[in-house]
mmCIF file of C-alpha atoms in Angstrom:
data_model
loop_
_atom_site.group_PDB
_atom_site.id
_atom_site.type_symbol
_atom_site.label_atom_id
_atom_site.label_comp_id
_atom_site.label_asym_id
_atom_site.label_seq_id
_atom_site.Cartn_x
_atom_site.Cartn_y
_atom_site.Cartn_z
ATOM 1 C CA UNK A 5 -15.419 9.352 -7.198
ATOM 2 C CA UNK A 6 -14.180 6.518 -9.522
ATOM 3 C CA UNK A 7 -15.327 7.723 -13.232
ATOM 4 C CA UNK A 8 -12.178 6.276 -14.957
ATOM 5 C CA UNK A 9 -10.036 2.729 -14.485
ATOM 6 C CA UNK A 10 -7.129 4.471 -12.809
ATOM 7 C CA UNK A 11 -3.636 4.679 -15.113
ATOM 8 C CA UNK A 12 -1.338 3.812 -12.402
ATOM 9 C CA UNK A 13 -2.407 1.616 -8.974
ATOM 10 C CA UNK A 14 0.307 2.618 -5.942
ATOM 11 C CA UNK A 15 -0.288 0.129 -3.613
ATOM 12 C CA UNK A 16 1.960 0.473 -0.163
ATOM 13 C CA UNK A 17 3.353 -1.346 2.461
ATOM 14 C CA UNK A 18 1.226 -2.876 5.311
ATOM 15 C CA UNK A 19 2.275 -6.602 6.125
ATOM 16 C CA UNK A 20 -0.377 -9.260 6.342
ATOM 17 C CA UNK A 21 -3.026 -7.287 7.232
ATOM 18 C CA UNK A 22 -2.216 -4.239 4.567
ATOM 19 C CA UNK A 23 -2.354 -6.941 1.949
ATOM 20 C CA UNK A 24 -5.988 -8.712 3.014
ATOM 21 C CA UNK A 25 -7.299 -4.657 3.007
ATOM 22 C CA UNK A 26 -5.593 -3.867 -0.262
ATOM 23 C CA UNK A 27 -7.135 -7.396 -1.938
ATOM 24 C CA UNK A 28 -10.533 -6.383 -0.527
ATOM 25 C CA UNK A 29 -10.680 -2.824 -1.411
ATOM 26 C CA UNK A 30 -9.305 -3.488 -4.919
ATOM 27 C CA UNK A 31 -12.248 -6.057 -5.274
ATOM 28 C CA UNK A 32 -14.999 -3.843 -3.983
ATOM 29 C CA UNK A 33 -13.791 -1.556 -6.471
ATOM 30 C CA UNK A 34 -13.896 -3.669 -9.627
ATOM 31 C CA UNK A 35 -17.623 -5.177 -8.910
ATOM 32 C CA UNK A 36 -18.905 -1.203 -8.075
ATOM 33 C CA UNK A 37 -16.823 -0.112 -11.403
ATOM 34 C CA UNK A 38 -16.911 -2.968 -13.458
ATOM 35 C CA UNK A 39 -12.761 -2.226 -14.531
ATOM 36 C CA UNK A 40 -10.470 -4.312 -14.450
ATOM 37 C CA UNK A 41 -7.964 -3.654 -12.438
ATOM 38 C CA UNK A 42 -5.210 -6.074 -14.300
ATOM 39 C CA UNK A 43 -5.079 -3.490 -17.114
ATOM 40 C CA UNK A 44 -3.958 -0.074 -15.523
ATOM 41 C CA UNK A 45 -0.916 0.805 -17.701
ATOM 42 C CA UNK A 46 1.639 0.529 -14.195
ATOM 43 C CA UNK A 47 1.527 -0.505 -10.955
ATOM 44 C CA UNK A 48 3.721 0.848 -8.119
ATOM 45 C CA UNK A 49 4.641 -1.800 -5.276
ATOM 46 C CA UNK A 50 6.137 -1.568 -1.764
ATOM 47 C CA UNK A 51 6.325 -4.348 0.584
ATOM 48 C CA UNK A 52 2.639 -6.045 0.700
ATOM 49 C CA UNK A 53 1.751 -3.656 -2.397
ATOM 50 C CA UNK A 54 4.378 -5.389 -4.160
ATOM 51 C CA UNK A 55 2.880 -8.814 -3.549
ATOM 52 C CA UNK A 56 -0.554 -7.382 -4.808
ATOM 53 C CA UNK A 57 0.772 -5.655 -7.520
ATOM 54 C CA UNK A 58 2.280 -8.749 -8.600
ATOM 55 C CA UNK A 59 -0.651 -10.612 -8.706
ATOM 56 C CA UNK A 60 -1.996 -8.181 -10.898
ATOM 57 C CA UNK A 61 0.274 -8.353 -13.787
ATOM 58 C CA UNK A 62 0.513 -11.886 -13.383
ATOM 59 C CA UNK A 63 -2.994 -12.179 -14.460
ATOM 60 C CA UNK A 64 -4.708 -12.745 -11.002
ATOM 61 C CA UNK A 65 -7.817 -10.832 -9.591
ATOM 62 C CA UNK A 66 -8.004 -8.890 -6.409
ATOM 63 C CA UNK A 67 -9.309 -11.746 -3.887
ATOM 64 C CA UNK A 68 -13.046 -11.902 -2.803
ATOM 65 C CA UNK A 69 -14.246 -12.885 0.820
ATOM 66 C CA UNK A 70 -15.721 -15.669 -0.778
ATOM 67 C CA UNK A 71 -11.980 -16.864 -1.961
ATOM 68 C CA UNK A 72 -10.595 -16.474 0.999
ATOM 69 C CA UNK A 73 -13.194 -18.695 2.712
ATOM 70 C CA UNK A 74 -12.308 -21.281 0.824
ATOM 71 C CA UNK A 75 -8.771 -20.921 1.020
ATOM 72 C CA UNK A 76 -9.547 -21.333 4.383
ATOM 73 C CA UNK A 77 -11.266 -24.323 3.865
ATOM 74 C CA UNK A 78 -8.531 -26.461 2.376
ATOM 75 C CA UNK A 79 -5.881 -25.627 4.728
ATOM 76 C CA UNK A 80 -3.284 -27.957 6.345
ATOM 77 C CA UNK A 81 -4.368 -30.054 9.250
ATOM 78 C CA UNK A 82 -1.979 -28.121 11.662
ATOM 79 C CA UNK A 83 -3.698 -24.725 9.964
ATOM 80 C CA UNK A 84 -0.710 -23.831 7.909
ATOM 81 C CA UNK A 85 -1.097 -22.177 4.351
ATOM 82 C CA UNK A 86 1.797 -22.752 2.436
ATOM 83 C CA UNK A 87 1.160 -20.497 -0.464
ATOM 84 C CA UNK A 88 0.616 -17.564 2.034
ATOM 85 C CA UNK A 89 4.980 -17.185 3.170
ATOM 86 C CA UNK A 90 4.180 -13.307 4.229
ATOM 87 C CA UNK A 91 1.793 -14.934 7.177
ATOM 88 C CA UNK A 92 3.167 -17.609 8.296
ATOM 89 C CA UNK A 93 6.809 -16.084 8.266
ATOM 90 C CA UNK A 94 5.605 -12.535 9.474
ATOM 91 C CA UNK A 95 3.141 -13.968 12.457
ATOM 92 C CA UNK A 96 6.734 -15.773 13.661
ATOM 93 C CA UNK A 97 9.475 -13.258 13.252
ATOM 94 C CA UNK A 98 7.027 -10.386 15.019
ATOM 95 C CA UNK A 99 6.687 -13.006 18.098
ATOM 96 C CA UNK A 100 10.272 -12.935 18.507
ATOM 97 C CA UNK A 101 10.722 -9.395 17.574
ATOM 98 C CA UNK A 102 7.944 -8.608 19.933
ATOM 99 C CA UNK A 103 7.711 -4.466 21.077
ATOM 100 C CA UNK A 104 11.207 -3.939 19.578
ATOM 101 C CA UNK A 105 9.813 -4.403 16.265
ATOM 102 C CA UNK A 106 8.022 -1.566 16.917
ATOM 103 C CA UNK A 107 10.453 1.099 18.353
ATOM 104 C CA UNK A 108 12.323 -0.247 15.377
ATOM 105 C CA UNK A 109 9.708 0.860 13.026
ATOM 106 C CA UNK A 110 9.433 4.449 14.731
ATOM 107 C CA UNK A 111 13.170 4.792 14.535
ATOM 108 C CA UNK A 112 13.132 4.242 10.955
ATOM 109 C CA UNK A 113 9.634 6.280 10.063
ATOM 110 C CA UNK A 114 11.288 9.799 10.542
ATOM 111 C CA UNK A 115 13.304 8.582 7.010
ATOM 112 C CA UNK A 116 10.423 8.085 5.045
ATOM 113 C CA UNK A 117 9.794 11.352 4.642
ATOM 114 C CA UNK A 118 11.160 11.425 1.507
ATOM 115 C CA UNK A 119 14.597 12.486 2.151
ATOM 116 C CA UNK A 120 16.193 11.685 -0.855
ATOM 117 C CA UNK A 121 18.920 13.800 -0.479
ATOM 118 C CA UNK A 122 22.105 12.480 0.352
ATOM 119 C CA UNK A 123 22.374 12.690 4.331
ATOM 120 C CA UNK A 124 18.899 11.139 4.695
ATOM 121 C CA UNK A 125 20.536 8.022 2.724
ATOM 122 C CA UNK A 126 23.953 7.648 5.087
ATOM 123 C CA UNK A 127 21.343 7.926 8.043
ATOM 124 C CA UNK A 128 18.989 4.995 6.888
ATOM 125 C CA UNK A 129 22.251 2.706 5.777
ATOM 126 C CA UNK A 130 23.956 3.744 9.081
ATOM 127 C CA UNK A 131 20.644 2.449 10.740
ATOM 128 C CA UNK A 132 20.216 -0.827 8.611
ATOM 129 C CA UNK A 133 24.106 -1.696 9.298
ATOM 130 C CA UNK A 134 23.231 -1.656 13.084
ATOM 131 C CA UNK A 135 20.226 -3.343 12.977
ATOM 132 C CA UNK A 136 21.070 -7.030 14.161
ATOM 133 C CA UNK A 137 21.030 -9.709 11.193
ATOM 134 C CA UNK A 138 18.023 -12.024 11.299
ATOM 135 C CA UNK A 139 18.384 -15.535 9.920
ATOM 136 C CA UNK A 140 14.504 -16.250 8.651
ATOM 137 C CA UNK A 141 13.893 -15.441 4.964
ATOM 138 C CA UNK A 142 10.841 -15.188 3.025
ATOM 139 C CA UNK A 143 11.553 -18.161 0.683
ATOM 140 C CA UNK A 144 7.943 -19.531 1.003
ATOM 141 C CA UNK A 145 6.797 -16.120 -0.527
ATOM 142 C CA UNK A 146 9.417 -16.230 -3.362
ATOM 143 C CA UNK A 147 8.410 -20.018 -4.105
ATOM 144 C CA UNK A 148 4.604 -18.480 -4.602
ATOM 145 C CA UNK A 149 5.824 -15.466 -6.501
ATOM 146 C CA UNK A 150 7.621 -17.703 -9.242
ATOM 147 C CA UNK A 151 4.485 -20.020 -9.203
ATOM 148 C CA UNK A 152 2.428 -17.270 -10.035
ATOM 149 C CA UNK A 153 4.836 -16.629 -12.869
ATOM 150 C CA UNK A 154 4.654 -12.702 -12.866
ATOM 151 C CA UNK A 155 7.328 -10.546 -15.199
ATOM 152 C CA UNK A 156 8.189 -7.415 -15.616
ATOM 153 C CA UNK A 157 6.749 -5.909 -18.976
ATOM 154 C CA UNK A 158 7.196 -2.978 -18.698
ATOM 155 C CA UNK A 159 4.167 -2.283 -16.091
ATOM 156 C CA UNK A 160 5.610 -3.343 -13.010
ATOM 157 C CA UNK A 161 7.792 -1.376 -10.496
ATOM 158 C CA UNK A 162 8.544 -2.987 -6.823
ATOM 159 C CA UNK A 163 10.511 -0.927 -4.386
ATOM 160 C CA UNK A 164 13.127 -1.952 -2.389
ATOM 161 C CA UNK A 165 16.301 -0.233 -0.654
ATOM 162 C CA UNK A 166 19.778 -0.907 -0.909
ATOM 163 C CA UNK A 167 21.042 -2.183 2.247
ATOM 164 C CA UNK A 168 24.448 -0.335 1.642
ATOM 165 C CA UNK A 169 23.778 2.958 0.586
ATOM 166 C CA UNK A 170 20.166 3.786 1.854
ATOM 167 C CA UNK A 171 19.010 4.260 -1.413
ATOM 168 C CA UNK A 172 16.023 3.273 -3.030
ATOM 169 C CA UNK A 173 15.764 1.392 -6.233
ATOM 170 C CA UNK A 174 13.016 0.813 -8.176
ATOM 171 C CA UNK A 175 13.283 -2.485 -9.957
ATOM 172 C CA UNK A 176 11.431 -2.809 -13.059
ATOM 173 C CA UNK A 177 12.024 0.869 -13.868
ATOM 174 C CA UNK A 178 14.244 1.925 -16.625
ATOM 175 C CA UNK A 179 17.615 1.546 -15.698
ATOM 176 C CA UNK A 180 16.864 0.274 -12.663
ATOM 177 C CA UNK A 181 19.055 -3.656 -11.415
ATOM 178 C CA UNK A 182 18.510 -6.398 -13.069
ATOM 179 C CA UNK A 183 16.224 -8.741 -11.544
ATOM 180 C CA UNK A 184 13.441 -11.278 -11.323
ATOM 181 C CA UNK A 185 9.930 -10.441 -9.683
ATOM 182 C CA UNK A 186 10.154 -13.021 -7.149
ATOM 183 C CA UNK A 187 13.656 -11.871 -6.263
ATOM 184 C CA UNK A 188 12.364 -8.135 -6.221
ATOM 185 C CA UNK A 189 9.037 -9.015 -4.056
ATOM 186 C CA UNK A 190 10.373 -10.937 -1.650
ATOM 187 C CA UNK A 191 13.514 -7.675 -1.162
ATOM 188 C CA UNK A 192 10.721 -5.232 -0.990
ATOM 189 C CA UNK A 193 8.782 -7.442 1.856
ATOM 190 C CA UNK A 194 11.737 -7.611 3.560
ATOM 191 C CA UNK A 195 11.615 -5.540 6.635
ATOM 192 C CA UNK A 196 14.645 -5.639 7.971
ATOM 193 C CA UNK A 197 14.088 -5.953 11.794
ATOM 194 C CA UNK A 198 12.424 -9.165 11.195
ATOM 195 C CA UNK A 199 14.320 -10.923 7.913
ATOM 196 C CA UNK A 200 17.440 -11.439 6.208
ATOM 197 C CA UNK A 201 18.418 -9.119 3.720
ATOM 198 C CA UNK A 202 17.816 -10.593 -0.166
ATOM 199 C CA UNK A 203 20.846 -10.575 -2.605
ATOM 200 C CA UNK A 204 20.380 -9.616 -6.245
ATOM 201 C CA UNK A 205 23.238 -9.392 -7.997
ATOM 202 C CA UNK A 206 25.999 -7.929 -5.925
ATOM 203 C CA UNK A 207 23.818 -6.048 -3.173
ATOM 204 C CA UNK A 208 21.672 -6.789 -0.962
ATOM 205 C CA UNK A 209 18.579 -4.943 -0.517
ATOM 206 C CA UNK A 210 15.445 -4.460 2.019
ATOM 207 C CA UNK A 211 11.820 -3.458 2.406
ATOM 208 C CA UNK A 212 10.641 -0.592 0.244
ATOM 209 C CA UNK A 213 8.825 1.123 2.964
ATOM 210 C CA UNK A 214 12.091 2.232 4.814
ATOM 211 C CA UNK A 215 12.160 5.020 2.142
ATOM 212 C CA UNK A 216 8.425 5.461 2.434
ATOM 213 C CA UNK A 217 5.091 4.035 3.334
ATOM 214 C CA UNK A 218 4.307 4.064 -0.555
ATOM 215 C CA UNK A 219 6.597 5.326 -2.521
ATOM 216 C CA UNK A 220 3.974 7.241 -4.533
ATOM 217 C CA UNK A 221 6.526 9.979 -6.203
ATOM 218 C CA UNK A 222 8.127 6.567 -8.659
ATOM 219 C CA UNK A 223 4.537 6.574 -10.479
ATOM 220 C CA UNK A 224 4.915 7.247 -13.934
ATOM 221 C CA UNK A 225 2.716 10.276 -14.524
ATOM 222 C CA UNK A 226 2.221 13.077 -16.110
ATOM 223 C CA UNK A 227 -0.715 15.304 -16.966
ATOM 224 C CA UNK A 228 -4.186 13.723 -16.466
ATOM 225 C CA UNK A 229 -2.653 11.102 -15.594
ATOM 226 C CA UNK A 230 -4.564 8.646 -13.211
ATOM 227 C CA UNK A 231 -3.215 7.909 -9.979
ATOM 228 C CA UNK A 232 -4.659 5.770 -7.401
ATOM 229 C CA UNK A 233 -3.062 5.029 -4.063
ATOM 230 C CA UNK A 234 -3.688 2.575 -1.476
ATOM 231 C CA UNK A 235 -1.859 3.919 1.763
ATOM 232 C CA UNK A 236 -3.021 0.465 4.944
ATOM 233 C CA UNK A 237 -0.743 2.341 7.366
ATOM 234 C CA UNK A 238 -2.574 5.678 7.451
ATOM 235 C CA UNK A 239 -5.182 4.824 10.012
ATOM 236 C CA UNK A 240 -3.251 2.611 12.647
ATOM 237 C CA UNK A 241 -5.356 3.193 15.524
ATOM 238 C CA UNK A 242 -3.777 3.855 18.910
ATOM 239 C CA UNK A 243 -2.734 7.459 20.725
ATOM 240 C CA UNK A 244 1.202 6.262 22.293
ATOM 241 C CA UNK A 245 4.040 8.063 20.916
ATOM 242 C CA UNK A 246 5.432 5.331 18.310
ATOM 243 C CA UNK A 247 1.756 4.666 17.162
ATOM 244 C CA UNK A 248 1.545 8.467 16.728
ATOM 245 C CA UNK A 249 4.958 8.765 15.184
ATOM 246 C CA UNK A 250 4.264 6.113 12.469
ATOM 247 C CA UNK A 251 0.613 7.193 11.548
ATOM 248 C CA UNK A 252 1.760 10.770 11.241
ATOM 249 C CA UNK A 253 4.786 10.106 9.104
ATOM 250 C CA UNK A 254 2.847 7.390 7.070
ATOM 251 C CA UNK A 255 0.631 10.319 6.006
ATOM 252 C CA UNK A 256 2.751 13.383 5.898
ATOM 253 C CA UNK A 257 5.133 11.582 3.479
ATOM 254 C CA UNK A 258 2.220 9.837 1.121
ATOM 255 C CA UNK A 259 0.642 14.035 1.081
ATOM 256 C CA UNK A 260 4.149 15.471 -0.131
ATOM 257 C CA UNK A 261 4.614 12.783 -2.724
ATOM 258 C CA UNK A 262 1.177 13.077 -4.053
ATOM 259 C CA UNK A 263 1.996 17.197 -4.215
ATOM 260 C CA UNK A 264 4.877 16.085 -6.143
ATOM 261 C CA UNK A 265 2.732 14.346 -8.676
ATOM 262 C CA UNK A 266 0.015 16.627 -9.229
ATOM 263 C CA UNK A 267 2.600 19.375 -9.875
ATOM 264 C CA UNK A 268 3.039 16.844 -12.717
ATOM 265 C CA UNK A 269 -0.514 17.642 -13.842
ATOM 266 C CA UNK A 270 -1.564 13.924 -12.722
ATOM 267 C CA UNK A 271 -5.029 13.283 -10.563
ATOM 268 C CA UNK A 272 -4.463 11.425 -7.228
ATOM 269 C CA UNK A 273 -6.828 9.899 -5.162
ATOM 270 C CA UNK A 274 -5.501 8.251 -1.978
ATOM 271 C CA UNK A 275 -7.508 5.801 0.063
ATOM 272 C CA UNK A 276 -6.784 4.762 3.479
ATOM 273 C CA UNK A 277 -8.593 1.796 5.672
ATOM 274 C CA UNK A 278 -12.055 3.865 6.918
ATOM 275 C CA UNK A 279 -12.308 3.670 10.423
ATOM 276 C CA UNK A 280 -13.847 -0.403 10.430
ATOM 277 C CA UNK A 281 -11.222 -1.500 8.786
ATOM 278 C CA UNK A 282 -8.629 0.302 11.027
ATOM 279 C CA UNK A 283 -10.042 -1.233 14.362
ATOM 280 C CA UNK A 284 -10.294 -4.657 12.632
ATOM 281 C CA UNK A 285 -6.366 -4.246 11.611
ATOM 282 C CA UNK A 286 -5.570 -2.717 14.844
ATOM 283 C CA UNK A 287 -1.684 -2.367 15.755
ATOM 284 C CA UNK A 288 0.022 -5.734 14.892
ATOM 285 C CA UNK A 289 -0.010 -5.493 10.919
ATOM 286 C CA UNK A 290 1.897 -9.059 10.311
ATOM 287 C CA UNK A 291 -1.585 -11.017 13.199
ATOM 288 C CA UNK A 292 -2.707 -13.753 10.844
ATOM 289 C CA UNK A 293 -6.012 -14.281 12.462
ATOM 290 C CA UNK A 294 -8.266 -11.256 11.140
ATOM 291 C CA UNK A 295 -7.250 -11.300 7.674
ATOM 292 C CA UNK A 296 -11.034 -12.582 6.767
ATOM 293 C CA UNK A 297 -12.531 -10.056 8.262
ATOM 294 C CA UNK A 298 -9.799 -7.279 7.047
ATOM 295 C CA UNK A 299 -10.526 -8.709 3.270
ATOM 296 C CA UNK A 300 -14.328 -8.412 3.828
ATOM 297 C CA UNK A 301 -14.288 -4.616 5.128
ATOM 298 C CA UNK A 302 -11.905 -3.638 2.578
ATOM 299 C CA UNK A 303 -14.154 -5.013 0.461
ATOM 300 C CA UNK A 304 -16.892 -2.822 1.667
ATOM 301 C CA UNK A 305 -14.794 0.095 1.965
ATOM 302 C CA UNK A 306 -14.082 -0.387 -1.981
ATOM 303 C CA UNK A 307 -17.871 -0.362 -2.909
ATOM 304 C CA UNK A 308 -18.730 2.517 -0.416
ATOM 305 C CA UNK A 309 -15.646 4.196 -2.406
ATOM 306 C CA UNK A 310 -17.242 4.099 -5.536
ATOM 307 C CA UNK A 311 -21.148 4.194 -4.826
ATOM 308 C CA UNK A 312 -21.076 6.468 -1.705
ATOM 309 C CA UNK A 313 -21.333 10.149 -3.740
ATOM 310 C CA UNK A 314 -22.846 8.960 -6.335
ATOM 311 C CA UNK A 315 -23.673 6.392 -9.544
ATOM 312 C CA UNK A 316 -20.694 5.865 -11.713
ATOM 313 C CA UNK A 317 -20.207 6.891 -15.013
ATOM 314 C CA UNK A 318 -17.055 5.955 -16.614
ATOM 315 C CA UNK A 319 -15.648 8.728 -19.010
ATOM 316 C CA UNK A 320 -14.097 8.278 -22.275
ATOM 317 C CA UNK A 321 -10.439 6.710 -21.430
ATOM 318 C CA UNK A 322 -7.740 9.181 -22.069
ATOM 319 C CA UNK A 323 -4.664 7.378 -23.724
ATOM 320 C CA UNK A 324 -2.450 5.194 -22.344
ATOM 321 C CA UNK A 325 1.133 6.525 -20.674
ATOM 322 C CA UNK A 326 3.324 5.238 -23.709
ATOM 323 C CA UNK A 327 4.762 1.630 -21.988
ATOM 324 C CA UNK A 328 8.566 1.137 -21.781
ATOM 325 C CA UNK A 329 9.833 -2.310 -23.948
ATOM 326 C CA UNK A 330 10.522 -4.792 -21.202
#
């Protein structure tokens, strides 16, 4: 049960569809709460989190099923979005990819059970090397990144891994690569079976969730501590062996990383899509066409969240985490 604004919002990977439930649930939670969610002292992106969490500390509310309608409303004549680059360039490269995407995926879940230690990183670089080298970017989702004007203050942290070495970095982090948000958002979205690696700097670097569906062990916490985290790939529906495979790492590795942090002393709640949201998502994460309908039973989901046990009543806030200088 919600009775404080949470200190630190981990919001993971999930394509299109992960993003609409993320929006929704977010929103369901702010109207049952009345918080707003723009002011949790960090935020903790990977791949479609990192989209949403940018939105966040750029000043933007969760969307509403009553935006997205008329979003939909003013689109293009030929039914193109140009503000949304995840969907449109998603819905294309997972044509082409087709089932290989897929196996691709299960190959690469096994990693993100947080094998940090060295051999786990040689496997996942050896992996990324092989993968073949796709030519579509996500420029249209760095052009509405920078338009949304987003920085790093201190707040932010977007996951991404170094194409390379197999090693995760956590931009906005202390001593983490210099680099802008749009840069960072669009590398963490980047899955690599679908879109050309991003360079910043000297390296190039790929979607966050090849370490893990949320990289929920980078929150900042510590004792009492806050920690809410939005896991969309927890519930994929389905009973085949890759299906299987990627729902049971997606929520073995969020449970060991969420030990990790309340050994800290920190309070984590995770939240995965309830069972109408999972057969609303179903198995093709990056599908454009139920994203209304994903938005509007996340959005449920977040009020049943809240109001389902019982009437709210926020408790005094405890401080906030001391906030690096950007």
């Amino acid at each position: 049960m919600m009775r404080s604004r949470p200190d630190v919002l981990v919001l993971g990977g999930g394509g299109v569809l992960g993003e609409a439930w993320m929006m929704g649930v977010l929103a369901g939670i702010e109207d049952a709460t009345g918080f707003d969610l723009r002011d949790c002292d960090y935020y903790v992106g990977t791949s479609a989190g990192s989209i949403v969490a940018a939105h966040l500390v750029a000043g933007q509310s969760p969307r509403r099923p009553s935006s997205f309608d008329a979003d939909e409303s003013s689109e293009s004549p030929n039914g193109d979005r140009p503000v949304d680059g995840l969907a449109a360039a998603g819905l294309a490269a997972a044509r082409r990819a087709g089932a290989w995407a897929l196996a691709a995926g299960a190959t690469f879940a096994p990693l993100a059970l947080g094998l940090a230690a060295p051999g786990g990183a040689v496997a996942r670089a050896v992996l990324l090397r092989r993968l073949p080298r796709p030519s579509q970017t996500l420029g249209d989702l760095h052009r509405t990144i920078e338009r949304i004007a987003p920085g790093f203050d201190g707040r932010l942290r977007i996951t991404a891994v170094d194409r390379r070495n197999g090693r995760r970095v956590v931009f906005g982090a202390p001593r983490a690569p210099r680099a802008d948000v749009a840069d960072a958002v669009a590398a963490s979205c980047t899955v690599p079976w679908l879109f050309a690696p991003v360079r910043i700097g000297e390296r190039e670097y790929v979607d966050g969730g090849v370490w893990s569906p949320t990289n929920l062990d980078a929150a900042p916490a510590r004792r009492d501590t806050h920690v809410l985290c939005l896991n969309p790939t927890a519930s994929i529906p389905g009973s085949s062996g890759l299906l299987a495979v990627i729902r049971g790492v997606s929520r073995t590795a969020v449970s060991v990383e969420a030990l990790a942090l309340r050994r800290r002393g920190a309070a984590v709640q995770l939240l995965a899509p309830n069972q109408e949201c999972a057969q609303i998502m179903g198995t093709n994460f990056m599908d454009r066409e139920p994203r209304g309908r994903v938005l509007a039973a996340g959005y449920r989901q977040g009020l049943a969240f809240v109001t389902e046990s019982a009437r709210v009543t926020p408790r005094p806030r405890q401080p906030s985490l001391p906030r690096p200088r950007p």
